[in-house]
PDB file of C-alpha atoms and ligand atoms in Angstrom:
ATOM      1  CA  MET A1050      17.508  25.107   7.207  1.00 95.00           C
ATOM      2  CA  ILE A1051      14.470  23.916   5.264  1.00 97.00           C
ATOM      3  CA  LYS A1052      14.201  24.954   1.638  1.00 98.00           C
ATOM      4  CA  LEU A1053      11.300  24.471  -0.732  1.00 98.00           C
ATOM      5  CA  PHE A1054      11.908  24.494  -4.478  1.00 98.00           C
ATOM      6  CA  SER A1055       9.395  24.404  -7.304  1.00 98.00           C
ATOM      7  CA  GLY A1056       9.843  22.904 -10.748  1.00 98.00           C
ATOM      8  CA  SER A1057       7.965  24.405 -13.644  1.00 98.00           C
ATOM      9  CA  ALA A1058       5.148  21.811 -13.822  1.00 98.00           C
ATOM     10  CA  ASN A1059       2.785  23.250 -11.215  1.00 98.00           C
ATOM     11  CA  PRO A1060       4.166  26.386  -9.531  1.00 98.00           C
ATOM     12  CA  LYS A1061       0.731  27.369  -8.224  1.00 98.00           C
ATOM     13  CA  LEU A1062       0.511  24.193  -6.130  1.00 98.00           C
ATOM     14  CA  SER A1063       4.075  24.712  -4.884  1.00 98.00           C
ATOM     15  CA  GLN A1064       3.198  28.278  -3.864  1.00 98.00           C
ATOM     16  CA  GLU A1065       0.164  27.036  -1.973  1.00 98.00           C
ATOM     17  CA  VAL A1066       2.231  24.472  -0.112  1.00 98.00           C
ATOM     18  CA  ALA A1067       4.831  27.116   0.710  1.00 98.00           C
ATOM     19  CA  SER A1068       2.132  29.475   2.056  1.00 98.00           C
ATOM     20  CA  ILE A1069       0.689  26.759   4.302  1.00 98.00           C
ATOM     21  CA  LEU A1070       4.156  25.986   5.634  1.00 98.00           C
ATOM     22  CA  ASN A1071       4.889  29.664   6.027  1.00 97.00           C
ATOM     23  CA  LEU A1072       8.079  29.293   3.971  1.00 97.00           C
ATOM     24  CA  PRO A1073       9.132  31.252   0.918  1.00 97.00           C
ATOM     25  CA  LEU A1074       9.752  29.306  -2.280  1.00 98.00           C
ATOM     26  CA  SER A1075      13.523  29.198  -2.754  1.00 98.00           C
ATOM     27  CA  SER A1076      15.027  30.745  -5.803  1.00 98.00           C
ATOM     28  CA  SER A1077      15.964  28.690  -8.860  1.00 98.00           C
ATOM     29  CA  LYS A1078      16.082  29.241 -12.582  1.00 98.00           C
ATOM     30  CA  ILE A1079      14.954  26.847 -15.275  1.00 97.00           C
ATOM     31  CA  THR A1080      16.420  27.617 -18.662  1.00 97.00           C
ATOM     32  CA  ARG A1081      15.059  25.927 -21.763  1.00 96.00           C
ATOM     33  CA  PHE A1082      17.272  25.991 -24.856  1.00 97.00           C
ATOM     34  CA  ALA A1083      16.032  26.165 -28.435  1.00 97.00           C
ATOM     35  CA  ASN A1084      16.941  22.527 -28.922  1.00 96.00           C
ATOM     36  CA  SER A1085      14.614  21.597 -25.954  1.00 94.00           C
ATOM     37  CA  GLU A1086      17.400  20.827 -23.521  1.00 96.00           C
ATOM     38  CA  VAL A1087      16.875  22.198 -20.028  1.00 96.00           C
ATOM     39  CA  LYS A1088      19.208  23.634 -17.398  1.00 97.00           C
ATOM     40  CA  VAL A1089      18.440  24.019 -13.699  1.00 98.00           C
ATOM     41  CA  THR A1090      20.292  26.650 -11.615  1.00 98.00           C
ATOM     42  CA  ILE A1091      19.924  26.928  -7.825  1.00 98.00           C
ATOM     43  CA  GLN A1092      20.092  30.596  -6.973  1.00 98.00           C
ATOM     44  CA  GLU A1093      20.611  30.538  -3.266  1.00 96.00           C
ATOM     45  CA  LYS A1094      22.769  28.822  -0.654  1.00 97.00           C
ATOM     46  CA  VAL A1095      21.582  25.321   0.196  1.00 98.00           C
ATOM     47  CA  LYS A1096      24.663  24.017   2.035  1.00 97.00           C
ATOM     48  CA  GLU A1097      23.589  21.762   4.925  1.00 95.00           C
ATOM     49  CA  SER A1098      19.932  22.426   4.105  1.00 98.00           C
ATOM     50  CA  THR A1099      17.082  19.936   3.780  1.00 98.00           C
ATOM     51  CA  CYS A1100      15.591  20.669   0.370  1.00 98.00           C
ATOM     52  CA  PHE A1101      12.201  19.656  -0.997  1.00 98.00           C
ATOM     53  CA  VAL A1102      11.544  19.882  -4.733  1.00 98.00           C
ATOM     54  CA  ILE A1103       7.877  19.912  -5.777  1.00 98.00           C
ATOM     55  CA  GLN A1104       7.383  18.724  -9.311  1.00 98.00           C
ATOM     56  CA  PRO A1105       4.591  16.551 -10.710  1.00 98.00           C
ATOM     57  CA  THR A1106       5.970  14.507 -13.599  1.00 98.00           C
ATOM     58  CA  SER A1107       2.839  15.176 -15.615  1.00 98.00           C
ATOM     59  CA  ASN A1108       2.537  15.854 -19.356  1.00 97.00           C
ATOM     60  CA  PRO A1109       5.093  16.547 -20.874  1.00 97.00           C
ATOM     61  CA  THR A1110       6.290  13.761 -18.606  1.00 97.00           C
ATOM     62  CA  ASP A1111       9.880  13.359 -19.756  1.00 97.00           C
ATOM     63  CA  THR A1112      10.506  17.100 -19.727  1.00 97.00           C
ATOM     64  CA  HIS A1113       9.249  17.471 -16.156  1.00 98.00           C
ATOM     65  CA  LEU A1114      11.110  14.372 -15.067  1.00 98.00           C
ATOM     66  CA  MET A1115      14.424  15.611 -16.440  1.00 98.00           C
ATOM     67  CA  GLU A1116      13.962  18.949 -14.683  1.00 98.00           C
ATOM     68  CA  LEU A1117      13.404  17.121 -11.371  1.00 98.00           C
ATOM     69  CA  LEU A1118      16.577  15.014 -11.914  1.00 98.00           C
ATOM     70  CA  PHE A1119      18.603  18.125 -12.632  1.00 98.00           C
ATOM     71  CA  PHE A1120      17.311  19.777  -9.474  1.00 98.00           C
ATOM     72  CA  ALA A1121      18.714  16.806  -7.546  1.00 98.00           C
ATOM     73  CA  ASP A1122      22.134  17.134  -9.165  1.00 98.00           C
ATOM     74  CA  ALA A1123      22.294  20.907  -8.722  1.00 98.00           C
ATOM     75  CA  LEU A1124      21.230  20.694  -5.056  1.00 98.00           C
ATOM     76  CA  LYS A1125      23.725  17.945  -4.305  1.00 98.00           C
ATOM     77  CA  ARG A1126      26.567  19.840  -6.013  1.00 97.00           C
ATOM     78  CA  ASN A1127      25.732  22.861  -3.906  1.00 97.00           C
ATOM     79  CA  GLY A1128      26.011  20.894  -0.669  1.00 97.00           C
ATOM     80  CA  ALA A1129      22.344  20.214   0.298  1.00 98.00           C
ATOM     81  CA  LYS A1130      22.246  17.885   3.278  1.00 98.00           C
ATOM     82  CA  LYS A1131      19.080  16.056   2.175  1.00 98.00           C
ATOM     83  CA  ILE A1132      16.955  16.263  -0.921  1.00 98.00           C
ATOM     84  CA  ILE A1133      13.360  15.119  -1.088  1.00 98.00           C
ATOM     85  CA  ALA A1134      11.325  14.776  -4.278  1.00 98.00           C
ATOM     86  CA  VAL A1135       7.671  15.693  -3.879  1.00 99.00           C
ATOM     87  CA  ILE A1136       5.967  14.291  -6.960  1.00 98.00           C
ATOM     88  CA  PRO A1137       2.239  15.059  -6.686  1.00 98.00           C
ATOM     89  CA  TYR A1138       1.527  13.144  -9.915  1.00 98.00           C
ATOM     90  CA  PHE A1139       3.984  10.315 -10.508  1.00 98.00           C
ATOM     91  CA  GLY A1140       4.256   9.881 -14.297  1.00 98.00           C
ATOM     92  CA  TYR A1141       4.807   6.377 -15.679  1.00 98.00           C
ATOM     93  CA  ALA A1142       3.177   4.813 -12.568  1.00 98.00           C
ATOM     94  CA  ARG A1143       0.693   2.962 -14.820  1.00 96.00           C
ATOM     95  CA  GLN A1144       3.584   1.185 -16.620  1.00 96.00           C
ATOM     96  CA  ASN A1145       4.095  -1.042 -13.598  1.00 95.00           C
ATOM     97  CA  ARG A1146       4.210  -4.487 -15.276  1.00 94.00           C
ATOM     98  CA  GLU A1147       4.566  -6.084 -18.660  1.00 93.00           C
ATOM     99  CA  HIS A1148       0.981  -5.868 -19.950  1.00 87.00           C
ATOM    100  CA  LEU A1149       2.168  -7.468 -23.192  1.00 89.00           C
ATOM    101  CA  PRO A1150       5.378  -9.447 -23.786  1.00 92.00           C
ATOM    102  CA  GLY A1151       8.325  -7.257 -24.716  1.00 94.00           C
ATOM    103  CA  GLU A1152       7.229  -4.129 -22.843  1.00 94.00           C
ATOM    104  CA  SER A1153       9.388  -2.157 -20.422  1.00 96.00           C
ATOM    105  CA  VAL A1154       8.350  -1.788 -16.812  1.00 97.00           C
ATOM    106  CA  SER A1155       8.949   1.938 -16.953  1.00 98.00           C
ATOM    107  CA  VAL A1156       7.975   2.947 -13.439  1.00 98.00           C
ATOM    108  CA  ASN A1157      10.789   0.779 -12.059  1.00 98.00           C
ATOM    109  CA  VAL A1158      13.267   2.593 -14.288  1.00 98.00           C
ATOM    110  CA  VAL A1159      11.996   5.994 -13.133  1.00 98.00           C
ATOM    111  CA  ILE A1160      12.314   4.962  -9.455  1.00 98.00           C
ATOM    112  CA  ARG A1161      15.886   3.688  -9.979  1.00 98.00           C
ATOM    113  CA  ILE A1162      16.898   6.959 -11.654  1.00 98.00           C
ATOM    114  CA  LEU A1163      15.358   9.087  -8.870  1.00 98.00           C
ATOM    115  CA  GLU A1164      17.335   7.077  -6.349  1.00 98.00           C
ATOM    116  CA  TYR A1165      20.488   7.212  -8.459  1.00 98.00           C
ATOM    117  CA  VAL A1166      20.533  10.996  -8.624  1.00 98.00           C
ATOM    118  CA  GLY A1167      20.474  11.050  -4.825  1.00 98.00           C
ATOM    119  CA  PHE A1168      16.933  11.746  -3.581  1.00 98.00           C
ATOM    120  CA  ASP A1169      16.875  10.717   0.105  1.00 98.00           C
ATOM    121  CA  ALA A1170      13.084  10.343   0.149  1.00 98.00           C
ATOM    122  CA  ILE A1171      10.217  10.520  -2.312  1.00 98.00           C
ATOM    123  CA  PHE A1172       6.609  11.603  -1.780  1.00 98.00           C
ATOM    124  CA  ALA A1173       3.792  11.058  -4.235  1.00 98.00           C
ATOM    125  CA  VAL A1174       0.045  11.659  -4.070  1.00 98.00           C
ATOM    126  CA  THR A1175      -2.077   8.550  -4.687  1.00 98.00           C
ATOM    127  CA  LEU A1176       0.430   6.424  -6.563  1.00 98.00           C
ATOM    128  CA  HIS A1177      -1.389   4.369  -9.207  1.00 97.00           C
ATOM    129  CA  ASP A1178      -0.635   0.955  -7.669  1.00 94.00           C
ATOM    130  CA  GLU A1179       0.288   0.544  -4.029  1.00 93.00           C
ATOM    131  CA  ALA A1180       2.395  -2.514  -4.964  1.00 94.00           C
ATOM    132  CA  THR A1181       4.853  -0.142  -6.621  1.00 97.00           C
ATOM    133  CA  GLU A1182       5.755   1.141  -3.130  1.00 96.00           C
ATOM    134  CA  GLY A1183       7.808  -2.013  -2.745  1.00 96.00           C
ATOM    135  CA  VAL A1184      10.100  -0.991  -5.597  1.00 97.00           C
ATOM    136  CA  PHE A1185      11.408   2.068  -3.747  1.00 98.00           C
ATOM    137  CA  SER A1186      14.549   1.501  -1.702  1.00 97.00           C
ATOM    138  CA  VAL A1187      14.567   5.025  -0.187  1.00 98.00           C
ATOM    139  CA  PRO A1188      11.747   6.126   2.183  1.00 98.00           C
ATOM    140  CA  PHE A1189       8.562   6.659   0.195  1.00 98.00           C
ATOM    141  CA  LYS A1190       5.406   8.387   1.313  1.00 98.00           C
ATOM    142  CA  ASN A1191       2.145   7.782  -0.556  1.00 98.00           C
ATOM    143  CA  ILE A1192      -0.161  10.694   0.350  1.00 98.00           C
ATOM    144  CA  ASP A1193      -3.888   9.893   0.058  1.00 97.00           C
ATOM    145  CA  GLY A1194      -5.277  12.505  -2.327  1.00 97.00           C
ATOM    146  CA  PHE A1195      -8.857  11.333  -1.835  1.00 97.00           C
ATOM    147  CA  LEU A1196      -8.854  12.841   1.651  1.00 95.00           C
ATOM    148  CA  VAL A1197      -9.569  16.316   0.255  1.00 96.00           C
ATOM    149  CA  LEU A1198     -12.301  15.028  -2.072  1.00 96.00           C
ATOM    150  CA  HIS A1199     -14.556  13.435   0.565  1.00 92.00           C
ATOM    151  CA  LYS A1200     -15.570  16.723   2.218  1.00 89.00           C
ATOM    152  CA  LYS A1201     -16.316  18.495  -1.061  1.00 94.00           C
ATOM    153  CA  ILE A1202     -18.396  15.613  -2.360  1.00 95.00           C
ATOM    154  CA  SER A1203     -20.383  15.378   0.899  1.00 93.00           C
ATOM    155  CA  SER A1204     -21.347  18.997   0.714  1.00 93.00           C
ATOM    156  CA  TYR A1205     -22.119  18.730  -3.005  1.00 95.00           C
ATOM    157  CA  LEU A1206     -24.443  15.766  -2.277  1.00 94.00           C
ATOM    158  CA  SER A1207     -26.214  17.516   0.568  1.00 92.00           C
ATOM    159  CA  ASN A1208     -26.758  20.585  -1.605  1.00 94.00           C
ATOM    160  CA  HIS A1209     -27.959  18.738  -4.718  1.00 94.00           C
ATOM    161  CA  PHE A1210     -29.094  15.224  -3.731  1.00 92.00           C
ATOM    162  CA  LYS A1211     -30.046  15.381  -0.062  1.00 90.00           C
ATOM    163  CA  ASN A1212     -31.409  12.135   1.366  1.00 90.00           C
ATOM    164  CA  GLU A1213     -30.648  10.162  -1.805  1.00 93.00           C
ATOM    165  CA  ALA A1214     -29.056   6.713  -1.534  1.00 94.00           C
ATOM    166  CA  VAL A1215     -25.419   6.768  -2.635  1.00 95.00           C
ATOM    167  CA  ILE A1216     -23.118   3.979  -3.885  1.00 96.00           C
ATOM    168  CA  ILE A1217     -19.371   4.076  -4.569  1.00 97.00           C
ATOM    169  CA  VAL A1218     -18.321   2.501  -7.878  1.00 98.00           C
ATOM    170  CA  SER A1219     -14.946   1.283  -9.034  1.00 97.00           C
ATOM    171  CA  PRO A1220     -14.668   1.725 -12.841  1.00 97.00           C
ATOM    172  CA  ASP A1221     -12.427  -1.320 -13.118  1.00 95.00           C
ATOM    173  CA  GLN A1222     -11.254  -4.414 -11.276  1.00 94.00           C
ATOM    174  CA  GLY A1223      -7.884  -2.814 -10.386  1.00 92.00           C
ATOM    175  CA  GLY A1224      -9.613  -0.022  -8.497  1.00 95.00           C
ATOM    176  CA  VAL A1225     -11.677  -2.146  -6.099  1.00 96.00           C
ATOM    177  CA  GLU A1226      -9.499  -1.556  -3.027  1.00 94.00           C
ATOM    178  CA  ARG A1227      -9.295   2.143  -3.822  1.00 96.00           C
ATOM    179  CA  ALA A1228     -13.119   2.362  -4.047  1.00 96.00           C
ATOM    180  CA  GLN A1229     -13.508   0.317  -0.837  1.00 95.00           C
ATOM    181  CA  ASN A1230     -11.153   2.630   1.059  1.00 94.00           C
ATOM    182  CA  PHE A1231     -12.953   5.636  -0.345  1.00 95.00           C
ATOM    183  CA  ALA A1232     -16.333   4.188   0.737  1.00 95.00           C
ATOM    184  CA  ASP A1233     -15.061   3.374   4.268  1.00 93.00           C
ATOM    185  CA  SER A1234     -13.784   6.925   4.767  1.00 91.00           C
ATOM    186  CA  PHE A1235     -16.680   8.552   3.018  1.00 90.00           C
ATOM    187  CA  PHE A1236     -19.364   6.807   5.073  1.00 89.00           C
ATOM    188  CA  HIS A1237     -17.216   6.599   8.267  1.00 87.00           C
ATOM    189  CA  GLN A1238     -17.843   2.897   8.567  1.00 85.00           C
ATOM    190  CA  LYS A1239     -16.184  -0.350   7.507  1.00 81.00           C
ATOM    191  CA  ASN A1240     -17.129  -2.749   4.691  1.00 78.00           C
ATOM    192  CA  VAL A1241     -19.609  -0.521   2.878  1.00 83.00           C
ATOM    193  CA  GLU A1242     -21.121  -2.204  -0.185  1.00 85.00           C
ATOM    194  CA  ILE A1243     -19.633  -0.924  -3.438  1.00 96.00           C
ATOM    195  CA  ALA A1244     -20.226  -1.660  -7.137  1.00 97.00           C
ATOM    196  CA  VAL A1245     -17.558  -2.675  -9.616  1.00 97.00           C
ATOM    197  CA  VAL A1246     -17.374  -2.370 -13.377  1.00 96.00           C
ATOM    198  CA  GLU A1247     -15.703  -5.121 -15.343  1.00 94.00           C
ATOM    199  CA  LYS A1248     -13.474  -3.188 -17.750  1.00 90.00           C
ATOM    200  CA  LYS A1249     -11.665  -4.656 -20.690  1.00 88.00           C
ATOM    201  CA  ARG A1250      -8.740  -2.726 -22.077  1.00 82.00           C
ATOM    202  CA  ASN A1251      -7.736  -3.026 -25.733  1.00 80.00           C
ATOM    203  CA  LEU A1252      -4.046  -3.752 -25.120  1.00 78.00           C
ATOM    204  CA  GLU A1253      -3.202  -3.253 -28.782  1.00 80.00           C
ATOM    205  CA  LYS A1254      -4.714   0.252 -28.970  1.00 81.00           C
ATOM    206  CA  ILE A1255      -3.971   3.017 -26.538  1.00 80.00           C
ATOM    207  CA  HIS A1256      -6.816   4.718 -24.583  1.00 79.00           C
ATOM    208  CA  GLN A1257      -9.399   2.184 -25.619  1.00 81.00           C
ATOM    209  CA  SER A1258     -11.498   0.215 -23.177  1.00 84.00           C
ATOM    210  CA  LYS A1259     -14.983  -1.191 -22.782  1.00 87.00           C
ATOM    211  CA  ALA A1260     -17.212  -1.565 -19.725  1.00 87.00           C
ATOM    212  CA  LEU A1261     -18.573  -5.127 -19.988  1.00 88.00           C
ATOM    213  CA  ASN A1262     -20.507  -5.689 -16.752  1.00 94.00           C
ATOM    214  CA  LEU A1263     -21.497  -4.028 -13.529  1.00 95.00           C
ATOM    215  CA  PHE A1264     -21.498  -5.936 -10.265  1.00 96.00           C
ATOM    216  CA  GLY A1265     -23.517  -4.373  -7.426  1.00 96.00           C
ATOM    217  CA  ASN A1266     -26.805  -2.569  -7.108  1.00 96.00           C
ATOM    218  CA  VAL A1267     -26.791   1.007  -8.348  1.00 97.00           C
ATOM    219  CA  LYS A1268     -30.563   1.228  -9.024  1.00 97.00           C
ATOM    220  CA  ASN A1269     -32.137   4.484  -7.856  1.00 96.00           C
ATOM    221  CA  LYS A1270     -28.840   5.564  -6.294  1.00 96.00           C
ATOM    222  CA  ILE A1271     -26.390   8.376  -6.879  1.00 96.00           C
ATOM    223  CA  ALA A1272     -23.251   6.620  -8.149  1.00 97.00           C
ATOM    224  CA  ILE A1273     -19.884   8.086  -7.200  1.00 97.00           C
ATOM    225  CA  ILE A1274     -17.229   6.641  -9.504  1.00 98.00           C
ATOM    226  CA  VAL A1275     -13.815   6.650  -7.846  1.00 98.00           C
ATOM    227  CA  ASP A1276     -10.600   6.528  -9.887  1.00 98.00           C
ATOM    228  CA  ASP A1277      -7.012   7.630  -9.457  1.00 98.00           C
ATOM    229  CA  ILE A1278      -6.401   9.119 -12.939  1.00 98.00           C
ATOM    230  CA  ILE A1279      -8.475  10.435 -15.798  1.00 97.00           C
ATOM    231  CA  THR A1280      -6.684  10.675 -19.135  1.00 97.00           C
ATOM    232  CA  SER A1281      -8.943  10.117 -22.162  1.00 95.00           C
ATOM    233  CA  GLY A1282     -12.024   9.917 -19.947  1.00 96.00           C
ATOM    234  CA  GLN A1283     -13.107   6.638 -21.545  1.00 94.00           C
ATOM    235  CA  THR A1284     -12.921   4.624 -18.343  1.00 95.00           C
ATOM    236  CA  LEU A1285     -15.111   7.082 -16.448  1.00 97.00           C
ATOM    237  CA  VAL A1286     -17.624   7.698 -19.208  1.00 96.00           C
ATOM    238  CA  ASN A1287     -18.086   4.009 -20.022  1.00 95.00           C
ATOM    239  CA  ALA A1288     -18.620   3.274 -16.310  1.00 97.00           C
ATOM    240  CA  ALA A1289     -21.112   6.176 -16.033  1.00 97.00           C
ATOM    241  CA  ASP A1290     -23.086   4.986 -19.072  1.00 96.00           C
ATOM    242  CA  LEU A1291     -23.327   1.516 -17.571  1.00 96.00           C
ATOM    243  CA  CYS A1292     -24.388   2.817 -14.119  1.00 98.00           C
ATOM    244  CA  LEU A1293     -27.170   4.818 -15.754  1.00 97.00           C
ATOM    245  CA  LYS A1294     -28.199   1.857 -17.881  1.00 97.00           C
ATOM    246  CA  LYS A1295     -28.495  -0.217 -14.690  1.00 97.00           C
ATOM    247  CA  GLY A1296     -30.746   2.364 -13.085  1.00 97.00           C
ATOM    248  CA  ALA A1297     -28.491   4.814 -11.274  1.00 97.00           C
ATOM    249  CA  LYS A1298     -30.206   8.194 -10.836  1.00 97.00           C
ATOM    250  CA  LYS A1299     -27.124  10.352 -11.385  1.00 97.00           C
ATOM    251  CA  VAL A1300     -23.396   9.852 -11.699  1.00 98.00           C
ATOM    252  CA  ILE A1301     -20.608  11.962 -10.212  1.00 98.00           C
ATOM    253  CA  ALA A1302     -16.906  11.137 -10.011  1.00 98.00           C
ATOM    254  CA  ALA A1303     -13.950  11.542  -7.656  1.00 98.00           C
ATOM    255  CA  VAL A1304     -10.594  11.368  -9.391  1.00 98.00           C
ATOM    256  CA  VAL A1305      -7.261  12.465  -7.887  1.00 98.00           C
ATOM    257  CA  HIS A1306      -5.198  13.225 -11.026  1.00 98.00           C
ATOM    258  CA  PRO A1307      -6.617  15.167 -13.994  1.00 98.00           C
ATOM    259  CA  ASP A1308      -4.031  13.942 -16.504  1.00 97.00           C
ATOM    260  CA  LEU A1309      -6.260  15.061 -19.372  1.00 97.00           C
ATOM    261  CA  SER A1310      -5.531  14.108 -22.970  1.00 96.00           C
ATOM    262  CA  PRO A1311      -6.506  16.603 -25.702  1.00 94.00           C
ATOM    263  CA  SER A1312      -9.770  14.775 -26.438  1.00 94.00           C
ATOM    264  CA  ALA A1313     -10.828  14.527 -22.783  1.00 96.00           C
ATOM    265  CA  LYS A1314     -12.618  17.874 -22.572  1.00 96.00           C
ATOM    266  CA  GLU A1315     -15.082  16.952 -25.323  1.00 96.00           C
ATOM    267  CA  THR A1316     -15.546  13.402 -23.971  1.00 96.00           C
ATOM    268  CA  ILE A1317     -16.335  14.758 -20.498  1.00 97.00           C
ATOM    269  CA  GLU A1318     -18.593  17.535 -21.731  1.00 96.00           C
ATOM    270  CA  LYS A1319     -20.664  15.172 -23.847  1.00 96.00           C
ATOM    271  CA  SER A1320     -20.906  12.551 -21.092  1.00 97.00           C
ATOM    272  CA  PRO A1321     -23.819  12.080 -18.705  1.00 97.00           C
ATOM    273  CA  ILE A1322     -21.527  12.659 -15.690  1.00 98.00           C
ATOM    274  CA  GLU A1323     -22.888  15.524 -13.608  1.00 97.00           C
ATOM    275  CA  LYS A1324     -19.639  16.580 -11.927  1.00 97.00           C
ATOM    276  CA  ILE A1325     -16.052  15.352 -11.582  1.00 98.00           C
ATOM    277  CA  PHE A1326     -14.083  16.354  -8.516  1.00 98.00           C
ATOM    278  CA  VAL A1327     -10.317  16.310  -9.019  1.00 98.00           C
ATOM    279  CA  THR A1328      -7.316  17.566  -7.111  1.00 98.00           C
ATOM    280  CA  ASN A1329      -4.671  20.035  -8.346  1.00 98.00           C
ATOM    281  CA  THR A1330      -1.773  17.544  -8.498  1.00 98.00           C
ATOM    282  CA  ILE A1331      -1.755  18.510 -12.204  1.00 98.00           C
ATOM    283  CA  GLN A1332      -2.504  22.058 -13.297  1.00 96.00           C
ATOM    284  CA  LEU A1333      -5.424  22.084 -15.739  1.00 96.00           C
ATOM    285  CA  LYS A1334      -4.690  23.820 -19.022  1.00 92.00           C
ATOM    286  CA  GLU A1335      -8.258  25.029 -19.471  1.00 92.00           C
ATOM    287  CA  LYS A1336     -11.489  25.292 -17.524  1.00 92.00           C
ATOM    288  CA  ILE A1337     -13.986  22.513 -17.927  1.00 95.00           C
ATOM    289  CA  ASP A1338     -17.402  23.287 -16.452  1.00 94.00           C
ATOM    290  CA  LYS A1339     -18.060  19.792 -15.108  1.00 96.00           C
ATOM    291  CA  ILE A1340     -14.690  19.615 -13.346  1.00 98.00           C
ATOM    292  CA  GLU A1341     -14.236  21.086  -9.892  1.00 97.00           C
ATOM    293  CA  VAL A1342     -10.703  21.297  -8.549  1.00 98.00           C
ATOM    294  CA  VAL A1343      -9.979  20.771  -4.855  1.00 98.00           C
ATOM    295  CA  SER A1344      -6.557  21.696  -3.596  1.00 98.00           C
ATOM    296  CA  CYS A1345      -4.369  18.957  -2.113  1.00 98.00           C
ATOM    297  CA  ALA A1346      -1.729  21.467  -0.913  1.00 98.00           C
ATOM    298  CA  SER A1347      -2.649  20.935   2.759  1.00 98.00           C
ATOM    299  CA  LEU A1348      -1.986  17.191   2.395  1.00 98.00           C
ATOM    300  CA  ILE A1349       1.469  17.795   0.931  1.00 98.00           C
ATOM    301  CA  ALA A1350       2.260  20.417   3.571  1.00 98.00           C
ATOM    302  CA  ASN A1351       1.262  17.955   6.292  1.00 98.00           C
ATOM    303  CA  ALA A1352       3.463  15.224   4.807  1.00 98.00           C
ATOM    304  CA  ILE A1353       6.432  17.639   4.774  1.00 98.00           C
ATOM    305  CA  LYS A1354       5.765  18.630   8.397  1.00 98.00           C
ATOM    306  CA  GLU A1355       5.521  15.018   9.427  1.00 98.00           C
ATOM    307  CA  TYR A1356       8.830  14.198   7.683  1.00 97.00           C
ATOM    308  CA  LEU A1357      10.555  17.020   9.519  1.00 97.00           C
ATOM    309  CA  SER A1358       9.108  16.225  12.941  1.00 95.00           C
TER     310      SER A1358
HETATM  311  C1  R5P B1236      -6.310   2.531 -14.956  1.00 87.96           C
HETATM  312  O1  R5P B1236      -5.814   1.543 -14.409  1.00 87.96           O
HETATM  313  C2  R5P B1236      -6.440   3.834 -14.237  1.00 87.96           C
HETATM  314  O2  R5P B1236      -6.780   3.659 -12.895  1.00 87.96           O
HETATM  315  C3  R5P B1236      -7.464   4.750 -14.912  1.00 87.96           C
HETATM  316  O3  R5P B1236      -8.729   4.134 -14.830  1.00 87.96           O
HETATM  317  C4  R5P B1236      -7.126   4.989 -16.371  1.00 87.96           C
HETATM  318  O4  R5P B1236      -5.770   5.212 -16.539  1.00 87.96           O
HETATM  319  C5  R5P B1236      -7.916   6.163 -16.921  1.00 87.96           C
HETATM  320  O5  R5P B1236      -7.553   6.356 -18.249  1.00 87.96           O
HETATM  321  P1  R5P B1236      -8.631   6.846 -19.318  1.00 87.96           P
HETATM  322  O6  R5P B1236      -9.254   8.106 -18.779  1.00 87.96           O
HETATM  323  O7  R5P B1236      -7.786   7.087 -20.540  1.00 87.96           O
HETATM  324  O8  R5P B1236      -9.618   5.754 -19.485  1.00 87.96           O
END
């Protein structure tokens, strides 16, 4: 038997995946105590079943992560044959090295814990750094979230900026490969020219960065900034400002994970970015006019089907 469980982080996405797979969401109960502890109860038989648990470990990250870990324990105790964590947004993925001496490499710790509690396989959507895949010692599937953004952006461009020249922009050095892959799939050809922003993070202060330089020719083009995550919005907005300064006609953005901090709405609204296309790996708390959400449920459903085939 195949069973699909949902944590509390993004039940709407879980429901969409379940509908595509033509499966009901299995019954579970998440109890939160007044002291903030959480309890997970599996409310149906899972003996000998292959169980998937869909839970982005998005803000509040630790809360959602603990829930996911307790799902693993409860499913194992109830005799599940296999348990698979489907983590559309993988929290802590950006803490993948010691940026400054003395720091923890938190993503490695999270991976070890997920393995320790018994997950047989782990799926994520657009993990921050592909190199982190090497840390997993159970099968890991990195689902490409950008796949659902290409089509939407193409139709947006043909409706609003038909026949305009377009360039893909990475807002930092770390995102060059991501932007190149996006450009190759977007234009259906290899080695498309992209532009890259030289970003400098302030490692002493959180959420602060500067866009120093732009390499590549954005003049008279529609710039599509491609990034995996938007949190404060600084990276995107700084890159957009620089693109416009260097002569870009308009700026739009394609970002997989809308991990928005409280100040992001205002930053985005005040920015010169026309439109930001994101996926629903993280459920947005409020509507932001410039943000258009594209569902990635079909990608997750396909990954589940592939695993089971
Ligand atoms: C950085 O390496 C990531 O790919 C994103 O560019 C970054 O995390 C976005 O954060 P913010 O929106 O706070 O600038």
